[in-house]
Amino acid sequence: MKKIILLTLLMGVSLYASGTIEGEIEKQPLNISAIVMFLLFVSGTLGITYWAAKRTKTAKDFYTAGGGITGLQNGMAIAGDYMSAASFLGISGLVYLAGYDGLIYSIGFLVGWPVILFLISERLRNLGKYTFADVAAYRLKQAPIRTLAAFGSIATVILYLIAQMVGAGKLIQLLFGLPYELAVVIVGALMILYVTFGGMLATTWVQIVKAILLLSGATFMALAVLSHFDFSLSAMFAKAIEVHPKGEAIMAPGGLVSDPVSAISLGIALMFGTAGLPHILMRFFTVADAKEARKSVFYATGFIGYFYILTFIIGFGAIIMVLNNPEYLDVAKQAISGGSPILGGKNMAAIHLSHAVGGNFFLGFISAVAFATILAVVSGLTLAGASAISHDLYANVFNKHGEVDEAKEIRVSKIATIALGIIAIILGIAFEKQNIAFVVGLAFAIAASANFPVLFLSMFWSKLTTRGAVIGGSLGLATAIMLVILGPIVWVQIFGNEEAIFPYKYPALFSVTVSFVGIWFFSITDKSDDAAREIEAFEAQDIRSQTGIGAEGASAH
Amino acid sequence: MTQDKVEQVKNNPKYQELVSKRNKFAWTLSIIMLVVYYTFIMIIAFKPAIFGAKIAGGVITLGIPVGVAIIFISFILAGIYVKRANGEFDTLTQQIKDELK
């Protein structure tokens, strides 16, 4: 029995990770209030895009909004990138299903932020221009390092996009009653519009608007739940224990983290993975200086922490108001498997709760916000992917000789955006019926094992050489991909084998170690003249990274 | 940056002060955060019953305030760092920059 609970829980987590809605989805009748509110959001954000387009002229404008975003705005946008539909619906769904375990997950996602602040954010701002590869390749050979970084970025972006697109399609089908393909095409088309015309400025403001909407909506829901119990947490928890089939178990750690290896590995994946996500790293270049970069992480930590506390209350609210409420019951599913499954699966708990506390109107609002969330996150991802293609590959790898025409680089970036948008639409449709639970895990593993070690050591370790970075980073990348394929999700759940060759769901502990050891070994054994020059150049780089002397000046606006 | 500017900054006692103070501060805070988080995770992995214990006979278990406290600790540590970095460290940095001119 315990095993079954553990299994359900793990599956819950993986579903959470991809943000999907469970099972076959029945198309719902058109939800008019949701559609009207979503149209309002779209017209508002298209207005932002029009405004931003007029201000986006140079490459700096396009990639980093001219460096003129304030710390507070950027903090909101970073929080927005992090508060995806997957984490809003997924974590509240996890709390709904398992209670306390949802909180463990949230904390894992949050604690990486202060560490990023202490060790990485200001150095990144002082060294980089548009992409994190600027930092990694600062004193190393441009072509090989940027190729590796671009590969890591594009892989992360595309995997993430698949998860978001599939999640978007299913969610919209369920909430708005639109066909899956149409939903995916709408998301893809809007994202192309935002990014190609409005660049980083539009992407940032879309993210900020959505973050405000999401935080307000979630705050309202949490308050509505608490007000039912006269703001007594004890009364709320007592009621939840009474109605939940697991009873008191929901108040204690369950089976989410069962052995130390998984625990450490998950922690590493969440922490280092966050510090290796290209769309998050890119945000540090949108502010004027190190001071604003620090402030943005501080605000982001606050918003994200607050949001996780809200999702915890929302999850408990759903236990009380959604579970056992016949209105939200999936009768067809109940007939087959018993219990009291809710329509659309546990990830819909927050959506049903919005209906329970605020009726059709508020359901429409939250549905529209969930849609907006996906739009904002995919825009940021696409911009990061397009920058890797235009700024890293086109401008610095293929074009080795002489200056690159800026207008041409922007054009390449816009073409890359359109191409990524189309790829995202095609993959979104192709993966509709696939099990994509491994996708976000793989994206985090690649970010943690290929992007992060190279970036981190380039800033902190003087003896890093190009050879070490390329070989070690590639080994980390290969190990991460291989262990995910041999692990329980792909090898057992997708390929249908009896037992996983690699027993752990999170490969980060192993792949990150391989990467660091590889980089170390192939750096210290590198006795070439180039290596000597690269080591010598560390001093000047370190001074810039510590002080910002020579870094890009403040906003051009 | 030219080599003599590099030498100039490197030999500036204020630069040395900035680097050593900030490194110490940043790593100390990072280690505090990591110790807090991994202690939490290890308790969950090995002794989950600790967090399942009820507080004062009520329904709320110890794990809930501890979890919420970790969220607050993250935020407070971030605030402590930003306060000192945006004040003391940035002043030092500015002085180093000014002396370079």
XYZ file of C-alpha atoms in Angstrom:
658
model
C 0.000 0.000 0.000
C 2.788 2.354 0.947
C 4.407 1.616 -2.367
C 1.269 2.571 -4.229
C 1.048 5.864 -2.402
C 4.682 6.555 -3.181
C 4.144 5.725 -6.806
C 1.113 7.947 -7.135
C 3.048 10.665 -5.482
C 6.033 10.346 -7.776
C 3.749 10.355 -10.754
C 2.083 13.363 -9.289
C 5.428 15.098 -9.064
C 6.354 14.265 -12.615
C 3.013 15.456 -13.841
C 3.566 18.544 -11.864
C 6.910 19.001 -13.498
C 5.402 19.049 -16.930
C 2.279 20.886 -15.886
C 0.023 18.609 -17.826
C -3.577 17.841 -17.249
C -4.243 14.202 -16.644
C -5.810 11.801 -19.034
C -8.094 12.240 -21.982
C -9.667 15.614 -21.958
C -13.215 16.202 -22.882
C -13.758 19.382 -24.743
C -15.731 21.761 -22.549
C -18.465 24.105 -23.655
C -17.165 27.576 -24.555
C -16.428 29.556 -21.415
C -17.454 33.074 -22.395
C -16.290 35.041 -19.375
C -12.866 33.371 -19.537
C -12.574 34.156 -23.234
C -13.579 37.785 -22.764
C -11.024 38.248 -20.003
C -8.355 36.532 -21.993
C -9.095 38.784 -24.979
C -8.701 41.772 -22.668
C -5.315 40.485 -21.586
C -4.266 39.849 -25.179
C -5.289 43.287 -26.371
C -3.531 44.873 -23.400
C -0.328 42.973 -24.072
C -0.494 43.707 -27.793
C -0.740 47.363 -26.803
C 2.400 46.885 -24.712
C 4.071 45.228 -27.673
C 3.180 48.159 -29.942
C 4.576 50.596 -27.369
C 7.705 48.465 -26.905
C 8.249 48.052 -30.635
C 8.692 51.790 -31.019
C 11.383 51.732 -28.364
C 13.194 48.668 -29.643
C 15.763 49.722 -32.194
C 19.227 48.481 -31.287
C 20.413 44.994 -30.448
C 20.717 46.084 -26.834
C 17.048 47.122 -26.843
C 16.031 43.853 -28.384
C 17.992 41.520 -26.094
C 17.935 43.446 -22.825
C 15.267 46.158 -23.083
C 18.106 48.677 -23.309
C 19.273 47.725 -19.817
C 16.676 50.093 -18.384
C 14.506 47.758 -16.319
C 14.508 48.585 -12.589
C 15.265 46.084 -9.847
C 11.647 45.913 -8.728
C 10.347 45.415 -12.273
C 12.963 42.794 -12.990
C 12.244 41.033 -9.707
C 8.603 40.844 -10.695
C 9.544 39.526 -14.141
C 11.910 36.889 -12.704
C 9.167 35.821 -10.308
C 6.835 35.732 -13.305
C 9.192 33.457 -15.225
C 9.232 31.170 -12.228
C 5.501 31.249 -11.476
C 4.537 29.267 -14.533
C 1.185 27.601 -15.002
C 2.979 24.388 -14.057
C 3.959 25.722 -10.666
C 0.641 27.437 -9.941
C -1.546 24.508 -10.918
C 1.020 21.803 -10.175
C 2.016 22.790 -6.654
C -1.518 23.558 -5.523
C -2.493 20.198 -7.091
C 0.281 18.459 -5.211
C -0.850 20.022 -1.936
C -4.404 18.985 -2.766
C -3.249 15.410 -3.326
C -0.611 15.000 -0.636
C -0.772 18.005 1.680
C 2.565 18.832 3.281
C 4.700 17.331 0.499
C 3.695 20.202 -1.764
C 5.468 22.576 0.586
C 8.691 20.535 0.399
C 8.715 20.969 -3.334
C 8.116 24.718 -3.157
C 10.960 25.180 -0.711
C 13.342 23.329 -3.019
C 12.421 25.735 -5.796
C 12.922 28.783 -3.619
C 16.191 28.244 -1.744
C 18.311 28.439 -4.871
C 17.457 32.112 -5.253
C 19.347 33.559 -2.291
C 22.396 31.515 -3.285
C 22.189 32.843 -6.840
C 22.062 36.307 -5.332
C 25.096 35.812 -3.081
C 27.356 34.194 -5.620
C 26.217 34.801 -9.163
C 23.886 37.681 -9.917
C 26.214 40.665 -9.712
C 29.159 38.937 -11.374
C 26.850 37.959 -14.174
C 25.690 41.542 -14.577
C 29.251 42.871 -14.508
C 30.589 40.460 -17.109
C 27.743 39.767 -19.492
C 26.082 41.668 -22.241
C 23.183 39.710 -23.743
C 23.522 35.999 -22.969
C 25.210 33.900 -20.299
C 27.622 32.667 -22.969
C 29.107 36.183 -22.952
C 30.254 35.413 -19.422
C 31.364 31.829 -20.008
C 33.329 32.811 -23.125
C 34.753 36.006 -21.649
C 38.368 34.830 -21.601
C 37.995 31.474 -23.348
C 37.793 30.691 -27.058
C 34.575 32.150 -28.401
C 33.557 29.552 -30.987
C 33.695 26.297 -28.985
C 32.359 27.781 -25.739
C 29.515 29.628 -27.399
C 28.601 26.571 -29.435
C 28.358 24.492 -26.271
C 26.436 27.209 -24.426
C 24.086 27.756 -27.360
C 23.464 24.038 -27.613
C 22.701 23.845 -23.892
C 20.428 26.894 -24.139
C 18.513 25.749 -27.191
C 18.048 22.239 -25.788
C 16.739 23.641 -22.502
C 14.465 26.096 -24.286
C 12.956 23.550 -26.677
C 12.320 20.969 -23.956
C 10.675 23.606 -21.806
C 8.647 24.862 -24.749
C 7.290 21.375 -25.433
C 6.107 21.089 -21.842
C 4.523 24.545 -21.902
C 2.850 24.041 -25.281
C 1.337 20.683 -24.399
C 0.233 22.075 -21.037
C -1.242 25.114 -22.778
C -3.150 23.058 -25.315
C -4.733 20.804 -22.714
C -5.439 23.591 -20.281
C -7.089 25.796 -22.866
C -9.086 22.907 -24.227
C -10.401 22.319 -20.766
C -10.901 25.913 -19.685
C -12.023 27.623 -22.826
C -13.485 24.792 -24.818
C -11.172 25.491 -27.753
C -9.682 22.642 -29.810
C -6.164 21.568 -28.770
C -4.446 22.455 -32.059
C -6.056 25.884 -32.172
C -4.903 26.601 -28.624
C -1.316 25.656 -29.450
C -1.345 27.780 -32.602
C -2.747 30.796 -30.717
C -0.038 30.539 -28.064
C 2.680 30.174 -30.706
C 1.414 33.058 -32.817
C 1.032 35.495 -29.939
C 4.448 34.650 -28.590
C 6.019 35.293 -32.012
C 4.263 38.674 -32.128
C 5.424 39.743 -28.669
C 9.029 38.723 -29.183
C 9.701 39.747 -32.792
C 8.112 43.175 -32.442
C 8.584 44.023 -28.800
C 11.799 42.174 -27.939
C 12.814 42.013 -24.290
C 10.885 45.136 -23.335
C 7.536 43.642 -24.353
C 8.488 40.218 -22.988
C 9.358 41.747 -19.624
C 6.198 43.818 -19.337
C 3.961 40.953 -20.388
C 5.625 38.953 -17.650
C 5.144 41.742 -15.094
C 1.453 42.222 -15.922
C 0.855 38.517 -15.661
C 2.769 38.240 -12.384
C 0.598 40.971 -10.865
C -2.597 39.312 -12.115
C -1.503 35.910 -10.853
C -0.437 37.190 -7.442
C -3.687 39.158 -7.043
C -5.830 36.219 -8.110
C -3.983 33.816 -5.825
C -4.168 36.269 -2.929
C -7.922 36.580 -3.378
C -8.336 32.819 -3.411
C -6.226 32.309 -0.305
C -8.100 35.044 1.559
C -11.441 33.621 0.477
C -10.421 30.225 1.840
C -9.142 31.647 5.109
C -12.193 33.840 5.629
C -14.329 30.696 5.653
C -12.557 29.769 8.840
C -12.427 33.256 10.334
C -8.733 33.314 9.478
C -7.992 30.460 11.847
C -5.344 28.195 10.321
C -6.079 25.519 12.903
C -9.725 25.415 11.892
C -8.759 25.183 8.224
C -6.276 22.338 8.761
C -8.712 20.526 11.042
C -11.414 20.604 8.368
C -8.952 19.427 5.694
C -7.854 16.481 7.840
C -11.497 15.595 8.360
C -12.372 15.448 4.655
C -9.138 14.186 3.069
C -8.951 10.402 2.559
C -5.415 10.384 3.965
C -6.556 12.124 7.134
C -3.787 13.332 9.408
C -1.088 12.135 7.004
C -1.548 15.293 4.947
C 0.023 17.306 7.757
C 3.345 15.432 7.680
C 6.007 14.538 5.112
C 4.838 11.603 3.002
C 6.920 9.826 0.423
C 8.107 12.663 -1.797
C 11.676 12.474 -0.609
C 12.362 8.963 0.551
C 16.097 8.401 0.283
C 19.047 10.734 0.746
C 20.402 10.282 -2.785
C 17.138 11.392 -4.359
C 16.867 14.206 -1.845
C 20.298 15.631 -2.610
C 19.927 15.035 -6.320
C 16.594 16.848 -6.458
C 18.057 19.705 -4.439
C 20.999 20.022 -6.834
C 18.779 19.861 -9.893
C 16.509 22.608 -8.575
C 19.285 24.847 -7.334
C 21.903 24.512 -10.085
C 19.267 24.042 -12.754
C 17.689 27.373 -11.878
C 21.109 28.991 -12.095
C 21.567 27.499 -15.555
C 18.239 28.366 -17.197
C 18.999 30.716 -20.101
C 15.724 32.650 -19.918
C 16.294 33.390 -16.239
C 19.992 34.271 -16.623
C 19.148 36.638 -19.437
C 17.054 38.757 -17.089
C 20.165 39.879 -15.243
C 21.288 41.832 -18.302
C 18.109 43.903 -18.449
C 19.035 46.008 -15.420
C 21.487 48.901 -15.324
C 24.077 47.652 -12.852
C 25.019 45.208 -10.089
C 22.964 47.135 -7.546
C 19.751 46.682 -9.514
C 20.666 43.065 -10.265
C 20.874 42.338 -6.534
C 17.625 44.125 -5.819
C 15.854 42.132 -8.510
C 16.770 38.826 -6.876
C 15.697 40.124 -3.484
C 12.276 41.133 -4.782
C 11.971 37.950 -6.821
C 12.692 35.825 -3.720
C 9.985 37.713 -1.839
C 7.359 37.367 -4.561
C 8.119 33.703 -5.182
C 8.098 32.880 -1.461
C 4.790 34.684 -0.986
C 3.348 32.887 -3.993
C 4.337 29.482 -2.594
C 2.677 30.259 0.723
C -0.472 31.160 -1.200
C -0.412 27.941 -3.250
C -0.138 25.979 -0.002
C -3.293 27.609 1.346
C -5.002 27.228 -2.030
C -4.181 23.505 -2.055
C -5.735 23.079 1.391
C -8.683 25.202 0.315
C -9.213 22.829 -2.592
C -9.148 19.839 -0.246
C -11.972 21.433 1.712
C -14.091 22.932 -1.059
C -13.383 20.839 -4.150
C -12.772 17.328 -2.876
C -16.091 15.547 -2.282
C -17.955 18.360 -4.014
C -20.132 16.576 -6.601
C -19.995 19.596 -8.872
C -16.323 18.973 -9.678
C -16.424 15.207 -9.669
C -15.347 13.232 -12.723
C -18.235 10.777 -12.688
C -16.973 8.729 -15.624
C -13.623 8.200 -13.988
C -15.182 7.461 -10.636
C -17.260 4.694 -12.185
C -14.071 2.977 -13.374
C -11.610 3.535 -10.586
C -13.677 4.635 -7.600
C -12.548 7.308 -5.168
C -13.457 10.892 -5.871
C -11.390 12.055 -8.845
C -11.969 15.635 -9.955
C -12.519 16.785 -13.502
C -9.253 17.189 -15.362
C -7.160 15.624 -12.619
C -5.478 17.041 -9.567
C -3.753 19.864 -11.455
C -7.190 21.391 -11.907
C -7.721 21.726 -8.154
C -6.888 25.444 -8.093
C -9.132 26.104 -11.090
C -12.112 24.358 -9.474
C -11.405 26.212 -6.251
C -11.586 29.522 -8.099
C -15.096 28.561 -9.163
C -16.000 27.463 -5.657
C -14.943 30.755 -4.095
C -15.760 33.239 -6.837
C -18.272 31.695 -9.202
C -18.123 31.729 -13.003
C -16.690 35.207 -13.192
C -13.664 34.443 -11.032
C -13.219 31.075 -12.739
C -12.973 33.034 -15.972
C -10.433 35.371 -14.450
C -8.192 32.568 -13.141
C -8.503 30.654 -16.408
C -7.454 33.732 -18.345
C -4.538 34.268 -15.952
C -3.434 30.660 -16.400
C -3.453 31.147 -20.171
C -1.602 34.473 -19.830
C 0.973 32.740 -17.644
C 1.806 30.249 -20.334
C 2.057 33.002 -22.939
C 4.425 35.059 -20.828
C 6.685 32.120 -19.992
C 6.953 30.849 -23.575
C 7.816 34.368 -24.760
C 10.744 34.582 -22.359
C 11.915 31.124 -23.384
C 11.720 31.903 -27.075
C 13.632 35.137 -26.670
C 16.389 33.290 -24.805
C 16.566 30.619 -27.506
C 16.604 33.197 -30.293
C 19.401 35.129 -28.567
C 21.501 31.986 -28.350
C 21.046 31.511 -32.086
C 21.627 35.104 -33.197
C 24.045 36.455 -30.618
C 26.068 33.334 -29.838
C 25.960 31.230 -32.980
C 25.413 33.759 -35.758
C 27.318 36.785 -34.479
C 30.171 35.066 -32.660
C 30.653 31.601 -34.096
C 29.800 31.696 -37.792
C 30.943 35.243 -38.168
C 34.463 35.102 -36.843
C 35.895 37.947 -38.834
C 35.207 41.514 -37.985
C 32.222 43.275 -36.544
C 28.738 42.009 -37.157
C 26.184 44.370 -38.531
C 23.796 44.941 -35.652
C 20.737 45.275 -37.850
C 21.595 41.949 -39.405
C 21.994 40.300 -36.005
C 18.562 41.533 -34.941
C 17.095 40.252 -38.179
C 18.613 36.825 -37.540
C 17.180 36.934 -34.050
C 13.699 37.679 -35.348
C 13.914 34.914 -37.918
C 15.086 32.580 -35.145
C 12.100 33.633 -33.026
C 9.677 32.799 -35.818
C 11.431 29.490 -36.454
C 11.352 28.575 -32.750
C 7.695 29.554 -32.596
C 6.857 27.276 -35.490
C 8.948 24.442 -34.037
C 7.151 24.900 -30.711
C 3.751 24.685 -32.442
C 4.729 21.561 -34.381
C 6.231 19.827 -31.340
C 3.317 20.930 -29.189
C 0.922 19.191 -31.562
C 3.199 16.162 -32.069
C 3.549 15.568 -28.320
C -0.150 15.932 -27.509
C -0.635 12.307 -26.611
C 2.926 11.545 -25.501
C 4.064 11.138 -21.940
C 6.084 14.293 -21.454
C 6.692 13.900 -17.749
C 10.440 13.650 -18.313
C 10.721 16.816 -20.352
C 11.094 19.491 -17.690
C 13.256 17.219 -15.554
C 15.564 16.787 -18.529
C 15.643 20.530 -19.160
C 16.658 21.148 -15.541
C 19.244 18.363 -15.699
C 20.836 19.857 -18.829
C 20.806 23.346 -17.361
C 22.399 22.059 -14.145
C 24.971 19.794 -15.799
C 26.034 21.621 -18.961
C 25.250 25.324 -18.543
C 25.801 25.875 -14.855
C 29.234 24.246 -14.228
C 30.847 26.046 -17.172
C 29.298 29.370 -16.188
C 30.154 28.987 -12.515
C 33.761 27.896 -12.994
C 34.377 30.563 -15.619
C 33.665 33.141 -12.918
C 35.241 31.434 -9.912
C 38.133 29.264 -11.054
C 41.154 30.867 -12.633
C 42.557 27.616 -14.035
C 39.566 26.871 -16.238
C 40.572 26.412 -19.869
C 38.587 26.103 -23.091
C 39.453 22.435 -23.403
C 38.284 21.686 -19.863
C 35.040 23.624 -20.279
C 34.133 22.045 -23.613
C 34.958 18.451 -22.681
C 33.600 18.633 -19.131
C 30.442 20.497 -20.165
C 29.776 18.028 -22.980
C 30.317 15.072 -20.652
C 27.851 16.582 -18.194
C 25.341 17.117 -20.970
C 25.732 13.556 -22.289
C 25.508 12.052 -18.793
C 22.345 14.000 -18.002
C 20.616 12.884 -21.198
C 21.752 9.287 -20.821
C 20.684 8.967 -17.172
C 17.260 10.446 -17.914
C 16.780 7.898 -20.708
C 17.915 4.995 -18.501
C 15.950 6.282 -15.503
C 12.531 5.250 -14.193
C 10.434 7.712 -16.203
C 11.678 7.093 -19.742
C 13.022 3.530 -19.425
C 10.105 2.125 -17.434
C 7.092 4.369 -17.979
C 7.687 5.196 -21.655
C 9.703 2.282 -23.043
C 7.798 -0.159 -20.871
C 10.798 -2.015 -19.454
C 10.495 -3.895 -16.179
C 13.127 -2.052 -14.220
C 15.146 1.103 -14.661
C 18.867 0.710 -15.370
C 19.512 3.933 -13.491
C 17.300 3.836 -10.400
C 16.967 7.547 -9.602
C 14.528 9.964 -11.131
C 16.848 12.944 -10.746
C 20.265 12.465 -12.356
C 21.676 15.845 -11.317
C 23.872 14.607 -8.465
C 25.713 12.313 -10.873
C 25.726 14.376 -14.058
C 26.756 17.579 -12.286
C 29.600 15.709 -10.598
C 30.741 14.283 -13.938
C 30.673 17.746 -15.403
C 32.678 19.396 -12.621
C 35.243 16.584 -12.460
C 35.572 16.563 -16.256
C 36.085 20.305 -16.419
C 38.631 20.139 -13.607
C 40.597 17.244 -15.057
C 40.748 18.454 -18.656
C 41.649 21.953 -17.500
C 44.555 21.080 -15.211
C 46.038 18.713 -17.771
C 45.806 21.349 -20.497
C 49.371 22.610 -20.917
C 48.903 24.446 -24.224
C 49.935 28.056 -24.791
C 46.292 29.032 -25.259
C 45.497 27.591 -21.861
C 48.278 29.621 -20.276
C 46.893 32.791 -21.852
C 43.370 31.977 -20.694
C 44.539 31.464 -17.128
C 46.463 34.716 -17.254
C 43.388 36.588 -18.457
C 41.450 35.586 -15.346
C 42.847 38.408 -13.285
C 41.448 41.158 -15.500
C 38.143 39.313 -15.773
C 37.940 38.908 -12.023
C 38.480 42.614 -11.437
C 35.666 43.434 -13.816
C 33.397 40.819 -12.279
C 34.071 42.136 -8.767
C 33.781 45.847 -9.516
C 31.964 46.271 -12.813
C 34.817 48.382 -14.200
C 34.496 48.279 -17.964
C 30.998 46.765 -17.898
C 28.218 48.017 -20.111
C 27.075 51.410 -18.925
C 23.673 52.305 -17.652
C 20.530 52.508 -19.694
C 20.711 54.267 -23.022
C 17.245 55.686 -22.447
C 41.301 46.933 -19.292
C 45.009 47.526 -19.770
C 47.569 45.554 -17.776
C 48.732 48.533 -15.703
C 45.148 49.323 -14.740
C 44.758 45.716 -13.680
C 47.875 46.036 -11.522
C 46.631 49.322 -10.125
C 43.277 47.901 -9.042
C 44.799 44.676 -7.801
C 47.245 46.514 -5.567
C 44.633 48.891 -4.228
C 44.076 47.933 -0.564
C 40.431 48.909 -0.928
C 39.997 46.357 -3.688
C 41.566 43.678 -1.526
C 39.305 44.703 1.318
C 36.221 44.561 -0.918
C 37.043 41.140 -2.316
C 37.891 39.509 0.985
C 34.950 41.009 2.878
C 32.418 40.242 0.193
C 33.664 36.716 -0.455
C 33.510 35.904 3.214
C 30.036 37.393 3.563
C 28.607 35.805 0.418
C 29.958 32.337 1.189
C 28.864 32.501 4.823
C 25.312 33.359 3.830
C 25.311 30.691 1.102
C 26.480 28.056 3.559
C 23.816 29.079 6.083
C 21.161 28.710 3.393
C 22.480 25.339 2.264
C 22.776 23.998 5.809
C 19.212 25.108 6.599
C 17.842 23.520 3.425
C 19.734 20.252 3.598
C 18.990 19.816 7.305
C 15.315 20.177 6.391
C 15.615 17.653 3.547
C 17.613 15.170 5.630
C 15.043 15.270 8.420
C 12.375 14.522 5.836
C 14.450 11.665 4.406
C 15.473 10.070 7.717
C 13.207 11.264 10.535
C 9.976 12.501 8.975
C 8.152 11.871 12.252
C 9.814 14.959 13.727
C 7.918 17.177 11.334
C 4.732 15.191 11.777
C 4.643 15.971 15.502
C 1.727 18.133 16.558
C 2.336 21.452 18.197
C 0.706 21.945 21.602
C -1.854 19.223 20.972
C -3.436 21.139 18.082
C -3.733 20.062 14.467
C -0.759 22.043 13.184
C 2.404 19.982 12.885
C 5.947 21.180 13.445
C 6.751 20.821 9.747
C 4.435 23.651 8.758
C 5.987 26.514 10.743
C 9.453 25.138 9.902
C 8.640 25.141 6.178
C 7.208 28.629 6.274
C 10.210 29.754 8.340
C 12.587 28.539 5.621
C 10.724 30.678 3.092
C 11.151 33.663 5.394
C 14.807 32.855 6.074
C 15.493 32.852 2.304
C 13.935 36.255 1.989
C 15.640 37.688 5.068
C 19.096 36.410 4.099
C 18.621 37.929 0.653
C 17.647 41.203 2.298
C 20.692 41.161 4.595
C 23.008 40.643 1.655
C 21.426 43.334 -0.512
C 21.519 45.843 2.325
C 25.236 45.438 2.952
C 26.202 45.022 -0.716
C 24.242 48.038 -1.904
C 25.713 50.110 0.923
C 29.184 49.201 2.124
C 30.357 47.176 -0.879
C 29.076 49.607 -3.478
C 30.715 52.521 -1.664
C 34.041 50.681 -1.729
C 33.568 49.814 -5.386
C 32.847 53.443 -6.208
C 35.998 54.548 -4.399
C 38.072 52.036 -6.334
C 36.586 53.310 -9.578
C 37.229 56.927 -8.624
C 40.848 56.237 -7.760
C 41.349 54.675 -11.156
C 40.446 57.861 -12.982
